[in-house]
XYZ file of N, CA, C and O in Angstrom:
664
model
N 26.332 13.896 20.601
C 25.007 14.060 20.053
C 25.075 14.184 18.537
O 24.278 13.595 17.836
N 26.044 14.963 18.059
C 26.243 15.104 16.619
C 26.584 13.755 16.003
O 26.107 13.414 14.921
N 27.382 12.982 16.681
C 27.785 11.669 16.191
C 26.559 10.751 16.101
O 26.403 10.013 15.130
N 25.674 10.791 17.071
C 24.466 9.973 17.058
C 23.566 10.374 15.898
O 23.028 9.519 15.187
N 23.403 11.664 15.689
C 22.600 12.165 14.581
C 23.177 11.697 13.245
O 22.457 11.213 12.378
N 24.499 11.839 13.090
C 25.159 11.419 11.851
C 24.979 9.928 11.633
O 24.699 9.481 10.531
N 25.100 9.117 12.664
C 24.920 7.666 12.541
C 23.488 7.326 12.117
O 23.276 6.420 11.331
N 22.525 8.067 12.663
C 21.125 7.843 12.277
C 20.914 8.163 10.804
O 20.239 7.424 10.080
N 21.488 9.278 10.335
C 21.353 9.672 8.931
C 22.012 8.638 8.029
O 21.444 8.206 7.021
N 23.216 8.208 8.371
C 23.927 7.201 7.568
C 23.149 5.900 7.564
O 22.989 5.256 6.519
N 22.637 5.480 8.712
C 21.865 4.236 8.789
C 20.608 4.322 7.933
O 20.262 3.390 7.210
N 19.917 5.446 8.007
C 18.715 5.628 7.201
C 19.038 5.571 5.720
O 18.321 4.961 4.924
N 20.125 6.192 5.305
C 20.544 6.178 3.912
C 20.860 4.763 3.449
O 20.423 4.316 2.394
N 21.611 4.021 4.244
C 21.999 2.660 3.878
C 20.776 1.740 3.788
O 20.722 0.856 2.939
N 19.810 1.955 4.655
C 18.593 1.147 4.590
C 17.738 1.513 3.381
O 17.071 0.670 2.803
N 17.764 2.761 2.984
C 16.941 3.221 1.865
C 17.521 2.848 0.514
O 16.800 2.614 -0.441
N 18.820 2.780 0.389
C 19.464 2.530 -0.904
C 18.998 1.232 -1.537
O 18.617 1.218 -2.699
N 18.965 0.089 -0.830
C 18.492 -1.120 -1.497
C 17.030 -1.040 -1.921
O 16.623 -1.680 -2.872
N 16.215 -0.247 -1.267
C 14.798 -0.136 -1.605
C 14.594 0.645 -2.893
O 13.729 0.330 -3.688
N 15.412 1.652 -3.137
C 15.225 2.496 -4.311
C 15.303 1.722 -5.615
O 14.410 1.829 -6.436
N 16.343 0.899 -5.867
C 16.353 0.157 -7.125
C 15.190 -0.826 -7.238
O 14.650 -1.028 -8.301
N 14.778 -1.435 -6.149
C 13.665 -2.375 -6.208
C 12.388 -1.652 -6.612
O 11.607 -2.148 -7.419
N 12.154 -0.481 -6.063
C 10.953 0.278 -6.422
C 10.989 0.677 -7.889
O 9.993 0.646 -8.577
N 12.149 1.046 -8.386
C 12.275 1.449 -9.780
C 12.068 0.263 -10.716
O 11.623 0.424 -11.840
N 12.378 -0.958 -10.254
C 12.267 -2.135 -11.102
C 10.836 -2.653 -11.197
O 10.521 -3.430 -12.077
N 9.957 -2.239 -10.285
C 8.578 -2.705 -10.338
C 7.912 -2.206 -11.616
O 8.110 -1.069 -12.024
N 7.105 -3.066 -12.274
C 6.432 -2.609 -13.489
C 5.397 -1.555 -13.155
O 4.761 -1.591 -12.110
N 5.236 -0.628 -14.053
C 4.228 0.409 -13.867
C 2.849 -0.187 -14.089
O 2.678 -1.105 -14.889
N 1.887 0.343 -13.388
C 0.510 -0.103 -13.572
C 0.083 0.220 -14.996
O 0.492 1.223 -15.570
N -0.745 -0.645 -15.555
C -1.177 -0.472 -16.936
C -2.016 0.785 -17.116
O -2.076 1.338 -18.188
N -2.622 1.253 -16.075
C -3.454 2.454 -16.177
C -4.844 2.110 -16.649
O -5.071 1.071 -17.255
N -5.774 2.964 -16.358
C -7.161 2.700 -16.747
C -7.357 2.838 -18.256
O -6.544 3.442 -18.939
N -8.449 2.298 -18.726
C -8.785 2.445 -20.129
C -9.462 3.777 -20.392
O -9.983 4.416 -19.480
N -9.429 4.187 -21.655
C -10.054 5.451 -22.063
C -10.862 5.216 -23.330
O -10.436 4.491 -24.215
N -12.010 5.853 -23.393
C -12.862 5.805 -24.580
C -13.278 7.227 -24.911
O -13.662 7.987 -24.032
N -13.195 7.575 -26.187
C -13.721 8.871 -26.616
C -14.391 8.695 -27.973
O -14.054 7.804 -28.733
N -15.355 9.543 -28.235
C -16.072 9.493 -29.504
C -17.534 9.167 -29.306
O -18.074 9.291 -28.200
N -18.170 8.738 -30.397
C -19.616 8.526 -30.360
C -20.028 7.215 -31.023
O -19.370 6.724 -31.933
N -21.146 6.691 -30.528
C -21.871 5.581 -31.137
C -23.332 6.028 -31.107
O -23.958 6.059 -30.063
N -23.841 6.444 -32.267
C -25.151 7.076 -32.353
C -26.111 6.169 -33.112
O -25.787 5.664 -34.190
N -27.287 5.981 -32.546
C -28.386 5.282 -33.213
C -29.619 6.167 -33.078
O -29.942 6.616 -31.974
N -30.266 6.426 -34.210
C -31.476 7.240 -34.186
C -31.259 8.610 -33.564
O -32.136 9.134 -32.888
N -30.080 9.174 -33.771
C -29.786 10.505 -33.267
C -29.353 10.575 -31.814
O -29.078 11.653 -31.297
N -29.268 9.446 -31.125
C -28.898 9.456 -29.705
C -27.554 8.741 -29.494
O -27.393 7.587 -29.893
N -26.626 9.457 -28.829
C -25.319 8.867 -28.520
C -25.462 7.855 -27.389
O -26.190 8.089 -26.423
N -24.729 6.749 -27.490
C -24.782 5.689 -26.481
C -24.053 6.061 -25.196
O -24.279 5.454 -24.154
N -23.146 7.021 -25.256
C -22.399 7.411 -24.064
C -21.450 6.332 -23.576
O -21.368 6.065 -22.377
N -20.726 5.708 -24.498
C -19.783 4.654 -24.113
C -18.564 5.280 -23.426
O -17.833 6.038 -24.048
N -18.366 4.958 -22.164
C -17.275 5.543 -21.380
C -16.393 4.502 -20.706
O -15.381 4.833 -20.126
N -16.799 3.236 -20.747
C -16.060 2.165 -20.072
C -15.480 1.218 -21.108
O -16.086 1.002 -22.160
N -14.324 0.645 -20.798
C -13.696 -0.311 -21.719
C -12.994 -1.408 -20.958
O -12.399 -1.177 -19.911
N -13.092 -2.601 -21.522
C -12.296 -3.756 -21.088
C -11.765 -4.407 -22.355
O -12.441 -4.411 -23.385
N -10.577 -4.968 -22.259
C -9.983 -5.631 -23.422
C -9.187 -6.845 -22.972
O -8.706 -6.908 -21.839
N -9.052 -7.804 -23.872
C -8.294 -9.008 -23.558
C -7.931 -9.775 -24.809
O -8.388 -9.467 -25.912
N -7.104 -10.778 -24.627
C -6.740 -11.685 -25.713
C -7.792 -12.788 -25.803
O -8.273 -13.263 -24.780
N -8.125 -13.192 -27.027
C -9.125 -14.243 -27.227
C -8.658 -15.192 -28.321
O -7.922 -14.809 -29.226
N -9.119 -16.441 -28.221
C -8.837 -17.428 -29.262
C -9.885 -17.259 -30.350
O -11.082 -17.257 -30.072
N -9.429 -17.101 -31.596
C -10.336 -16.839 -32.709
C -10.879 -18.103 -33.361
O -11.984 -18.103 -33.885
N -10.071 -19.159 -33.375
C -10.492 -20.353 -34.094
C -9.963 -21.610 -33.409
O -9.247 -21.533 -32.418
N -10.312 -22.738 -33.971
C -9.919 -24.024 -33.399
C -8.421 -24.305 -33.554
O -7.883 -25.149 -32.857
N -7.751 -23.585 -34.458
C -6.308 -23.747 -34.625
C -5.531 -22.967 -33.564
O -4.317 -23.041 -33.507
N -6.231 -22.189 -32.756
C -5.581 -21.449 -31.681
C -5.086 -20.063 -32.064
O -4.311 -19.462 -31.327
N -5.535 -19.547 -33.205
C -5.152 -18.192 -33.599
C -5.666 -17.214 -32.549
O -6.844 -17.235 -32.195
N -4.771 -16.380 -32.045
C -5.149 -15.432 -30.999
C -5.451 -14.065 -31.601
O -4.803 -13.640 -32.554
N -6.426 -13.411 -31.023
C -6.800 -12.063 -31.408
C -7.079 -11.250 -30.161
O -6.661 -11.628 -29.057
N -7.818 -10.173 -30.327
C -8.082 -9.260 -29.228
C -9.562 -8.885 -29.217
O -10.136 -8.611 -30.273
N -10.163 -8.871 -28.034
C -11.555 -8.467 -27.882
C -11.609 -7.221 -27.018
O -10.806 -7.057 -26.097
N -12.569 -6.358 -27.318
C -12.800 -5.172 -26.503
C -14.301 -4.979 -26.338
O -15.073 -5.198 -27.278
N -14.692 -4.591 -25.142
C -16.074 -4.228 -24.856
C -16.069 -2.766 -24.447
O -15.435 -2.390 -23.460
N -16.735 -1.952 -25.226
C -16.924 -0.540 -24.907
C -18.371 -0.428 -24.455
O -19.278 -0.869 -25.173
N -18.617 0.132 -23.280
C -19.964 0.102 -22.734
C -20.334 1.392 -22.008
O -19.465 2.132 -21.548
N -21.639 1.613 -21.912
C -22.149 2.776 -21.196
C -22.043 2.563 -19.692
O -21.787 3.492 -18.943
N -22.227 1.333 -19.253
C -22.066 0.953 -17.844
C -20.824 0.073 -17.725
O -20.427 -0.551 -18.711
N -20.240 -0.037 -16.541
C -19.086 -0.934 -16.399
C -19.440 -2.359 -16.841
O -20.485 -2.892 -16.446
N -18.609 -2.940 -17.697
C -18.847 -4.284 -18.227
C -18.305 -5.324 -17.253
O -17.129 -5.307 -16.927
N -19.176 -6.211 -16.817
C -18.775 -7.261 -15.883
C -18.878 -8.611 -16.561
O -19.528 -8.758 -17.581
N -18.235 -9.611 -15.986
C -18.297 -10.971 -16.501
C -17.290 -11.207 -17.614
O -16.398 -10.403 -17.861
N -17.452 -12.330 -18.268
C -16.572 -12.712 -19.365
C -16.762 -11.763 -20.546
O -17.893 -11.407 -20.878
N -15.664 -11.402 -21.181
C -15.760 -10.518 -22.346
C -16.621 -11.131 -23.445
O -17.424 -10.441 -24.066
N -16.458 -12.429 -23.683
C -17.166 -13.082 -24.792
C -18.681 -13.067 -24.622
O -19.408 -13.114 -25.614
N -19.187 -12.993 -23.392
C -20.641 -12.981 -23.202
C -21.266 -11.732 -23.798
O -22.446 -11.707 -24.116
N -20.470 -10.674 -23.970
C -21.011 -9.422 -24.486
C -21.398 -9.513 -25.959
O -22.126 -8.662 -26.460
N -20.952 -10.546 -26.641
C -21.335 -10.701 -28.042
C -22.848 -10.888 -28.162
O -23.446 -10.506 -29.163
N -23.472 -11.443 -27.146
C -24.904 -11.732 -27.217
C -25.725 -11.005 -26.148
O -26.869 -11.366 -25.901
N -25.170 -9.989 -25.514
C -25.901 -9.273 -24.472
C -27.079 -8.488 -25.045
O -27.084 -8.108 -26.209
N -28.040 -8.227 -24.190
C -29.225 -7.463 -24.555
C -29.052 -6.034 -24.045
O -28.963 -5.820 -22.840
N -28.996 -5.050 -24.954
C -28.797 -3.672 -24.501
C -29.924 -3.149 -23.613
O -29.705 -2.255 -22.810
N -31.108 -3.732 -23.710
C -32.198 -3.314 -22.828
C -31.892 -3.675 -21.378
O -32.338 -3.006 -20.456
N -31.097 -4.731 -21.164
C -30.738 -5.161 -19.810
C -29.377 -4.626 -19.366
O -29.189 -4.275 -18.212
N -28.395 -4.604 -20.259
C -27.015 -4.254 -19.903
C -26.624 -2.834 -20.255
O -25.565 -2.372 -19.892
N -27.449 -2.141 -21.018
C -27.079 -0.816 -21.494
C -26.370 -0.916 -22.837
O -26.055 -2.000 -23.321
N -26.115 0.221 -23.440
C -25.488 0.270 -24.767
C -24.052 -0.240 -24.698
O -23.360 -0.041 -23.698
N -23.609 -0.878 -25.797
C -22.247 -1.421 -25.847
C -21.827 -1.685 -27.286
O -22.656 -1.749 -28.197
N -20.530 -1.851 -27.460
C -19.959 -2.392 -28.689
C -18.995 -3.493 -28.268
O -18.153 -3.297 -27.394
N -19.156 -4.661 -28.879
C -18.248 -5.785 -28.661
C -17.507 -5.968 -29.976
O -18.128 -6.222 -31.013
N -16.201 -5.797 -29.954
C -15.417 -5.911 -31.181
C -14.261 -6.878 -30.956
O -13.628 -6.876 -29.902
N -14.029 -7.732 -31.958
C -12.909 -8.670 -31.929
C -12.031 -8.379 -33.128
O -12.522 -8.251 -34.259
N -10.732 -8.252 -32.859
C -9.743 -7.965 -33.894
C -8.876 -9.188 -34.158
O -8.517 -9.912 -33.233
N -8.517 -9.379 -35.414
C -7.492 -10.347 -35.779
C -6.142 -9.801 -35.309
O -6.030 -8.604 -35.015
N -5.094 -10.629 -35.259
C -3.781 -10.127 -34.833
C -3.281 -8.943 -35.668
O -2.581 -8.071 -35.163
N -3.690 -8.880 -36.936
C -3.285 -7.792 -37.827
C -4.045 -6.493 -37.559
O -3.677 -5.441 -38.072
N -5.137 -6.588 -36.798
C -5.970 -5.420 -36.546
C -7.239 -5.397 -37.375
O -8.090 -4.533 -37.172
N -7.401 -6.334 -38.296
C -8.644 -6.414 -39.068
C -9.779 -6.844 -38.134
O -9.557 -7.573 -37.168
N -10.979 -6.407 -38.441
C -12.126 -6.757 -37.608
C -12.573 -8.182 -37.909
O -12.759 -8.565 -39.063
N -12.756 -8.963 -36.861
C -13.241 -10.337 -36.935
C -14.758 -10.339 -36.693
O -15.499 -10.980 -37.410
N -15.197 -9.621 -35.650
C -16.609 -9.539 -35.268
C -16.881 -8.147 -34.702
O -16.044 -7.599 -33.992
N -18.053 -7.602 -34.991
C -18.530 -6.395 -34.311
C -20.000 -6.599 -33.995
O -20.792 -6.878 -34.886
N -20.345 -6.479 -32.725
C -21.734 -6.516 -32.275
C -22.053 -5.156 -31.675
O -21.322 -4.675 -30.806
N -23.118 -4.549 -32.137
C -23.535 -3.242 -31.652
C -24.830 -3.400 -30.877
O -25.784 -4.001 -31.377
N -24.860 -2.861 -29.683
C -26.068 -2.889 -28.870
C -26.340 -1.480 -28.365
O -25.523 -0.920 -27.647
N -27.446 -0.921 -28.767
C -27.778 0.454 -28.386
C -29.165 0.465 -27.762
O -30.107 -0.106 -28.317
N -29.285 1.115 -26.606
C -30.572 1.176 -25.912
C -31.655 1.832 -26.765
O -32.842 1.560 -26.580
N -31.276 2.664 -27.734
C -32.220 3.372 -28.587
C -32.560 2.601 -29.872
O -33.430 3.016 -30.623
N -31.891 1.477 -30.114
C -32.092 0.735 -31.363
C -33.395 -0.048 -31.349
O -33.728 -0.689 -30.355
N -34.113 0.001 -32.438
C -35.357 -0.762 -32.572
C -35.071 -2.256 -32.652
O -35.880 -3.072 -32.240
N -33.904 -2.608 -33.209
C -33.536 -4.012 -33.375
C -32.719 -4.544 -32.198
O -32.287 -5.686 -32.229
N -32.496 -3.733 -31.173
C -31.715 -4.193 -30.021
C -30.247 -4.310 -30.370
O -29.582 -3.324 -30.628
N -29.755 -5.536 -30.434
C -28.349 -5.807 -30.744
C -28.261 -6.296 -32.181
O -29.106 -7.049 -32.653
N -27.203 -5.862 -32.902
C -27.028 -6.330 -34.273
C -25.544 -6.434 -34.606
O -24.720 -5.701 -34.099
N -25.236 -7.403 -35.458
C -23.860 -7.639 -35.869
C -23.584 -7.050 -37.231
O -24.404 -7.158 -38.138
N -22.448 -6.403 -37.330
C -21.992 -5.841 -38.604
C -20.498 -6.119 -38.721
O -19.828 -6.305 -37.720
N -19.994 -6.135 -39.926
C -18.555 -6.286 -40.112
C -18.054 -5.249 -41.100
O -17.183 -4.457 -40.793
N -18.621 -5.239 -42.284
C -18.125 -4.365 -43.345
C -18.424 -2.890 -43.099
O -17.747 -2.027 -43.632
N -19.425 -2.594 -42.281
C -19.817 -1.207 -42.054
C -18.856 -0.450 -41.132
O -18.787 0.759 -41.165
N -18.144 -1.172 -40.273
C -17.217 -0.548 -39.321
C -15.788 -0.767 -39.816
O -15.378 -1.893 -40.098
N -15.056 0.319 -39.928
C -13.674 0.293 -40.435
C -12.693 0.536 -39.290
O -13.000 1.237 -38.326
N -11.503 0.004 -39.438
C -10.428 0.234 -38.470
C -9.553 1.355 -39.012
O -8.928 1.214 -40.060
N -9.537 2.460 -38.306
C -8.691 3.599 -38.683
C -7.275 3.421 -38.147
O -6.312 3.812 -38.794
N -7.172 2.881 -36.930
C -5.858 2.592 -36.357
C -5.999 1.447 -35.375
O -7.066 1.231 -34.802
N -4.909 0.707 -35.206
C -4.884 -0.447 -34.313
C -3.450 -0.652 -33.877
O -2.544 -0.665 -34.707
N -3.264 -0.814 -32.567
C -1.910 -1.014 -32.066
C -1.961 -1.776 -30.746
O -2.757 -1.450 -29.867
N -1.130 -2.798 -30.643
C -0.936 -3.499 -29.378
C 0.511 -3.271 -28.988
O 1.424 -3.599 -29.737
N 0.686 -2.665 -27.814
C 2.022 -2.397 -27.287
C 2.094 -3.022 -25.912
O 1.394 -2.572 -24.998
N 2.918 -4.063 -25.781
C 2.995 -4.751 -24.497
C 1.634 -5.306 -24.133
O 1.056 -6.096 -24.869
N 1.099 -4.856 -23.023
C -0.210 -5.305 -22.567
C -1.280 -4.234 -22.710
O -2.185 -4.129 -21.886
N -1.205 -3.432 -23.784
C -2.221 -2.402 -24.043
C -2.702 -2.506 -25.481
O -1.926 -2.737 -26.402
N -3.986 -2.295 -25.639
C -4.624 -2.268 -26.954
C -5.146 -0.861 -27.183
O -5.824 -0.299 -26.316
N -4.829 -0.298 -28.332
C -5.345 1.016 -28.713
C -5.892 0.911 -30.135
O -5.280 0.281 -30.992
N -7.055 1.507 -30.362
C -7.660 1.442 -31.699
C -8.605 2.616 -31.915
O -9.039 3.274 -30.969
N -8.888 2.834 -33.197
C -9.894 3.817 -33.610
C -10.745 3.108 -34.656
O -10.232 2.662 -35.684
N -12.044 2.991 -34.364
C -12.979 2.367 -35.305
C -14.059 3.374 -35.658
O -14.387 4.239 -34.854
N -14.571 3.236 -36.895
C -15.622 4.170 -37.300
C -16.349 3.660 -38.534
O -15.854 2.798 -39.260
N -17.532 4.232 -38.742
C -18.248 4.029 -39.991
C -17.852 5.189 -40.902
O -17.571 6.290 -40.430
N -17.810 4.939 -42.187
C -17.433 5.981 -43.139
C -18.537 7.038 -43.231
O -18.267 8.215 -43.385
N -19.776 6.609 -43.116
C -20.939 7.506 -43.164
C -22.053 6.828 -42.367
O -21.852 5.775 -41.793
N -23.221 7.424 -42.348
C -24.349 6.775 -41.686
C -24.591 5.418 -42.331
O -24.524 5.280 -43.559
N -24.872 4.440 -41.504
C -25.164 3.087 -41.968
C -26.554 2.707 -41.472
O -27.101 3.360 -40.570
N -27.117 1.659 -42.048
C -28.421 1.214 -41.576
C -28.410 -0.285 -41.323
O -27.696 -1.048 -41.986
N -29.189 -0.672 -40.344
C -29.437 -2.081 -40.046
C -30.906 -2.166 -39.675
O -31.339 -1.558 -38.692
N -31.689 -2.879 -40.485
C -33.131 -2.908 -40.254
C -33.681 -1.493 -40.321
O -33.433 -0.769 -41.270
N -34.372 -1.083 -39.283
C -34.944 0.257 -39.223
C -33.988 1.272 -38.593
O -34.319 2.451 -38.499
N -32.843 0.829 -38.141
C -31.922 1.696 -37.403
C -30.859 2.331 -38.294
O -30.258 1.663 -39.131
N -30.647 3.620 -38.089
C -29.568 4.371 -38.732
C -28.514 4.603 -37.658
O -28.833 5.076 -36.566
N -27.249 4.256 -37.950
C -26.213 4.366 -36.929
C -24.902 4.897 -37.489
O -24.639 4.787 -38.692
N -24.101 5.464 -36.589
C -22.722 5.847 -36.888
C -21.856 5.470 -35.687
O -22.324 5.459 -34.543
N -20.608 5.169 -35.989
C -19.615 4.839 -34.959
C -18.362 5.637 -35.264
O -17.908 5.665 -36.407
N -17.812 6.275 -34.259
C -16.518 6.947 -34.368
C -15.910 6.963 -32.968
O -16.150 7.876 -32.183
N -15.178 5.910 -32.644
C -14.659 5.714 -31.289
C -13.152 5.446 -31.297
O -12.672 4.649 -32.110
N -12.471 6.075 -30.381
C -11.053 5.840 -30.156
C -10.941 5.305 -28.724
O -11.589 5.841 -27.815
N -10.157 4.254 -28.550
C -10.028 3.685 -27.212
C -8.645 3.115 -26.991
O -7.899 2.826 -27.914
N -8.340 2.997 -25.704
C -7.050 2.497 -25.255
C -7.309 1.786 -23.933
O -7.979 2.353 -23.057
N -6.823 0.541 -23.789
C -7.108 -0.203 -22.565
C -6.014 -1.219 -22.280
O -5.384 -1.748 -23.210
N -5.824 -1.526 -21.000
C -4.923 -2.619 -20.665
C -5.555 -3.949 -21.065
O -6.793 -4.092 -20.981
N -4.756 -4.896 -21.507
C -5.255 -6.225 -21.830
C -5.304 -7.040 -20.543
O -4.305 -7.134 -19.815
N -6.464 -7.607 -20.260
C -6.624 -8.431 -19.060
C -5.843 -9.717 -19.206
O -5.673 -10.226 -20.300
N -5.421 -10.231 -18.096
C -4.672 -11.518 -18.083
C -5.623 -12.668 -18.157
O -6.690 -12.674 -17.703
């Protein structure tokens, strides 16, 4: 009986050993994205809590950059469609495209509280930090002070981290 037990233990060990290195070799999941900070228009925060990010072609020469959609509701569909979304229909969002260096290429702001709906800015939003590591994008964008567009007064101070979609 002891011999049978020992054989079972040895057999179990031998079967498990090849599985252990294979499990260790599997890539770790990229993990969910995170957003923190504020996007305020007219004194009301947009409540951006969802993020998606991916690689995008910036120009006809094939220069690649990075796009991110930070949104109050989960962002569905193609990332690029968010450049022209209506915040009255989709909820508040920020669509930002970065050059490979981390400089801002495009920023579209859509806030449910904005009188102008969606508006594009570039110089008003600054990049505090930008980093792409493997398949993750992390950045911090903000306005230096309150900014205005039309009748709207806004500020942005958001830090985010997200896996890059394939």
